[in-house]
Structure formats: C-alpha cells, structure tokens
Tab-separated table of N, CA and C in Angstrom:
chain	number	residue	atom	x	y	z
A	1	MET	N	14.797	12.994	26.059
A	1	MET	CA	14.178	11.937	24.784
A	1	MET	C	13.319	13.109	24.005
A	2	ASN	N	12.821	12.808	22.894
A	2	ASN	CA	11.901	13.878	22.032
A	2	ASN	C	10.561	12.622	21.971
A	3	LEU	N	9.699	13.014	22.369
A	3	LEU	CA	8.223	12.588	22.531
A	3	LEU	C	8.102	12.233	21.117
A	4	LYS	N	7.949	12.942	20.007
A	4	LYS	CA	7.358	13.462	18.635
A	4	LYS	C	8.240	11.988	18.217
A	5	ARG	N	9.079	11.561	18.299
A	5	ARG	CA	10.186	10.410	17.623
A	5	ARG	C	9.358	9.258	18.175
A	6	LEU	N	9.616	9.044	19.868
A	6	LEU	CA	9.519	8.051	20.466
A	6	LEU	C	7.947	7.570	19.708
A	7	PHE	N	6.788	9.106	19.961
A	7	PHE	CA	5.413	8.474	19.645
A	7	PHE	C	5.907	7.413	17.712
A	8	GLY	N	6.224	8.628	16.733
A	8	GLY	CA	6.388	8.220	15.500
A	8	GLY	C	7.080	6.756	15.015
A	9	GLY	N	8.367	6.197	16.397
A	9	GLY	CA	8.694	4.557	16.466
A	9	GLY	C	6.881	3.579	16.601
A	10	ILE	N	6.522	3.954	18.034
A	10	ILE	CA	5.260	3.244	18.187
A	10	ILE	C	4.593	3.498	17.295
A	11	LEU	N	3.980	4.063	16.661
A	11	LEU	CA	3.145	4.201	15.182
A	11	LEU	C	4.093	3.352	14.359
A	12	THR	N	5.271	3.606	13.968
A	12	THR	CA	5.568	2.487	12.769
A	12	THR	C	5.341	1.132	13.472
A	13	ILE	N	6.025	0.400	14.406
A	13	ILE	CA	5.332	-0.812	15.229
A	13	ILE	C	3.803	-1.126	14.673
A	14	LEU	N	3.052	-0.304	15.190
A	14	LEU	CA	2.106	-0.514	15.436
A	14	LEU	C	1.516	-1.354	13.571
A	15	GLY	N	2.076	-0.319	12.969
A	15	GLY	CA	1.869	0.045	11.526
A	15	GLY	C	2.802	-1.631	11.149
A	16	ILE	N	3.634	-2.226	11.267
A	16	ILE	CA	4.314	-3.276	10.697
A	16	ILE	C	3.218	-4.883	11.556
A	17	VAL	N	2.919	-3.974	12.339
A	17	VAL	CA	2.286	-5.484	12.816
A	17	VAL	C	0.962	-5.547	12.011
A	18	GLY	N	0.765	-4.629	12.136
A	18	GLY	CA	-1.142	-4.566	11.433
A	18	GLY	C	-0.715	-4.759	9.553
A	19	LEU	N	-0.036	-5.248	9.078
A	19	LEU	CA	0.913	-5.775	7.829
A	19	LEU	C	0.748	-6.350	8.027
A	20	ILE	N	1.249	-7.184	8.987
A	20	ILE	CA	1.728	-8.552	9.201
A	20	ILE	C	-0.076	-9.649	9.150
A	21	TYR	N	-0.482	-8.537	9.901
A	21	TYR	CA	-1.731	-9.414	10.515
A	21	TYR	C	-2.477	-9.410	9.329
A	22	THR	N	-2.128	-8.185	8.411
A	22	THR	CA	-3.193	-8.404	6.962
A	22	THR	C	-2.628	-9.236	5.937
A	23	ALA	N	-1.183	-10.112	6.627
A	23	ALA	CA	-0.749	-11.048	5.482
A	23	ALA	C	-1.594	-12.315	5.734
A	24	VAL	N	-1.362	-12.435	7.780
A	24	VAL	CA	-1.351	-13.605	7.964
A	24	VAL	C	-3.506	-14.205	7.794
A	25	ILE	N	-4.496	-12.853	7.504
A	25	ILE	CA	-5.124	-13.410	7.207
A	25	ILE	C	-5.521	-13.318	5.453
A	26	PHE	N	-4.694	-12.961	4.883
A	26	PHE	CA	-4.593	-12.979	3.677
A	26	PHE	C	-4.117	-14.199	3.614
A	27	ALA	N	-2.960	-14.754	3.940
A	27	ALA	CA	-3.017	-16.328	3.558
A	27	ALA	C	-4.066	-17.592	4.011
A	28	ASP	N	-4.394	-17.145	5.140
A	28	ASP	CA	-5.670	-17.657	5.859
A	28	ASP	C	-7.051	-17.946	5.139
A	29	THR	N	-7.187	-16.785	4.013
A	29	THR	CA	-8.303	-16.683	4.113
A	29	THR	C	-9.460	-17.607	2.921
A	30	SER	N	-11.025	-18.209	3.192
A	30	SER	CA	-11.093	-18.839	2.302
A	30	SER	C	-11.810	-18.008	1.451
A	31	GLY	N	-12.236	-16.405	1.060
A	31	GLY	CA	-13.168	-15.925	0.473
A	31	GLY	C	-14.172	-15.437	1.176
A	32	GLY	N	-14.137	-15.628	1.592
A	32	GLY	CA	-15.647	-15.044	2.644
A	32	GLY	C	-15.979	-13.469	2.467
A	33	GLU	N	-16.756	-12.802	2.491
A	33	GLU	CA	-17.207	-11.179	2.251
A	33	GLU	C	-16.559	-10.675	4.139
A	34	ARG	N	-16.986	-10.980	5.191
A	34	ARG	CA	-16.128	-11.488	6.323
A	34	ARG	C	-14.475	-10.833	6.497
A	35	ASP	N	-13.744	-11.720	6.076
A	35	ASP	CA	-12.176	-11.699	5.493
A	35	ASP	C	-11.797	-10.885	4.622
A	36	ILE	N	-12.734	-10.333	3.661
A	36	ILE	CA	-12.274	-9.029	2.804
A	36	ILE	C	-12.896	-8.498	3.940
A	37	LYS	N	-13.063	-8.189	4.033
A	37	LYS	CA	-13.409	-6.580	4.503
A	37	LYS	C	-12.086	-6.669	5.722
A	38	SER	N	-12.244	-7.739	6.858
A	38	SER	CA	-11.151	-7.651	7.416
A	38	SER	C	-9.227	-7.105	6.969
A	39	LEU	N	-9.553	-8.135	5.729
A	39	LEU	CA	-8.427	-7.621	5.214
A	39	LEU	C	-8.231	-5.985	4.699
A	40	ILE	N	-9.107	-5.930	4.101
A	40	ILE	CA	-9.155	-4.154	3.887
A	40	ILE	C	-8.427	-2.947	5.092
A	41	ILE	N	-9.147	-3.516	5.888
A	41	ILE	CA	-9.923	-2.688	7.502
A	41	ILE	C	-8.147	-2.767	8.123
A	42	TYR	N	-7.816	-3.893	8.422
A	42	TYR	CA	-6.499	-4.056	8.457
A	42	TYR	C	-5.221	-3.256	7.618
A	43	GLY	N	-5.553	-3.785	6.483
A	43	GLY	CA	-4.777	-3.488	5.511
A	43	GLY	C	-4.193	-1.818	5.489
A	44	ILE	N	-5.147	-0.819	5.257
A	44	ILE	CA	-5.090	0.328	5.182
A	44	ILE	C	-4.901	0.648	6.452
A	45	LEU	N	-5.096	-0.028	8.230
A	45	LEU	CA	-4.679	1.104	8.963
A	45	LEU	C	-3.478	0.715	9.347
A	46	GLY	N	-2.796	-0.364	9.218
A	46	GLY	CA	-1.569	-0.872	8.437
A	46	GLY	C	-0.811	0.344	7.881
A	47	ILE	N	-1.055	0.604	6.901
A	47	ILE	CA	-0.372	1.347	5.724
A	47	ILE	C	-0.463	3.301	6.404
A	48	VAL	N	-1.602	3.126	6.860
A	48	VAL	CA	-1.589	4.399	7.909
A	48	VAL	C	-0.410	4.476	8.589
A	49	PHE	N	-0.811	4.143	9.249
A	49	PHE	CA	-0.162	3.587	11.269
A	49	PHE	C	1.178	3.894	10.545
A	50	PHE	N	1.845	3.231	9.517
A	50	PHE	CA	3.487	2.888	8.842
A	50	PHE	C	3.581	4.161	8.533
A	51	THR	N	3.032	4.905	7.441
A	51	THR	CA	3.511	6.205	6.664
A	51	THR	C	3.580	7.078	8.030
A	52	SER	N	2.361	7.394	8.512
A	52	SER	CA	2.574	8.097	9.685
A	52	SER	C	3.941	8.300	10.643
A	53	GLY	N	4.112	7.074	10.925
A	53	GLY	CA	5.154	6.995	11.654
A	53	GLY	C	6.897	7.411	11.356
A	54	ILE	N	6.875	6.861	10.674
A	54	ILE	CA	8.062	6.928	9.804
A	54	ILE	C	8.299	8.472	9.378
A	55	SER	N	7.171	9.006	8.637
A	55	SER	CA	6.798	10.940	8.127
A	55	SER	C	7.413	11.369	9.893
A	56	LEU	N	6.926	10.890	10.618
A	56	LEU	CA	7.555	12.015	12.638
A	56	LEU	C	8.458	11.091	12.418
A	57	VAL	N	9.389	10.412	12.062
A	57	VAL	CA	10.478	9.367	12.644
A	57	VAL	C	11.372	10.713	12.019
A	58	ARG	N	10.692	10.474	10.641
A	58	ARG	CA	11.745	11.833	9.721
A	58	ARG	C	11.807	13.015	9.578
A	59	THR	N	11.028	14.053	9.743
A	59	THR	CA	11.078	15.445	10.112
A	59	THR	C	11.135	15.480	11.227
A	60	THR	N	11.471	15.115	12.881
A	60	THR	CA	11.760	15.688	14.282
A	60	THR	C	12.964	15.741	14.151
A	61	LYS	N	13.100	16.673	14.161
A	61	LYS	CA	15.052	16.762	14.291
A	61	LYS	C	15.361	16.514	15.902
A	62	ASP	N	16.865	16.376	16.028
A	62	ASP	CA	17.070	15.991	17.055
A	62	ASP	C	17.205	17.346	17.776
A	63	GLU	N	17.068	17.012	18.989
A	63	GLU	CA	17.644	18.053	19.916
A	63	GLU	C	18.177	17.750	20.791
A	64	SER	N	19.609	17.790	21.062
A	64	SER	CA	20.154	17.771	22.811
A	64	SER	C	20.268	18.429	22.962
C-alpha cells in the first residue's frame, strides 16, 4: 500500500469533516465575532486539507 495515497485519503477526510463542521457552525451562528472567526478558520483549514488530499491522491502513481 502506498503511504502517500493513504495520507492523501486521510487529509481528504479531514477536509470534508472541517467543511461539514463549518456548515454546522454557519447554521447555528448568531453573528457574533467569535462565530465569524471560527467560520473563517475552520473553512480555510477544511479547504486546504481537502484540496491537498485530493491532489496527493490524484498525483501519486500506483506501484504494484
């Protein structure tokens, strides 16, 4: 099993979880400053993890 592909899959899953958590916070937000900051932080981290994970899975070649 290729370690880069496994790490890419883990990053992708973490990114999806971060984006879902951002959506949950967005749905429950009251507009406070703390809510906005957490939305931005979790959203950016989710996007970064998701895109880097997809990129790792996509560019890593299968070696059998």
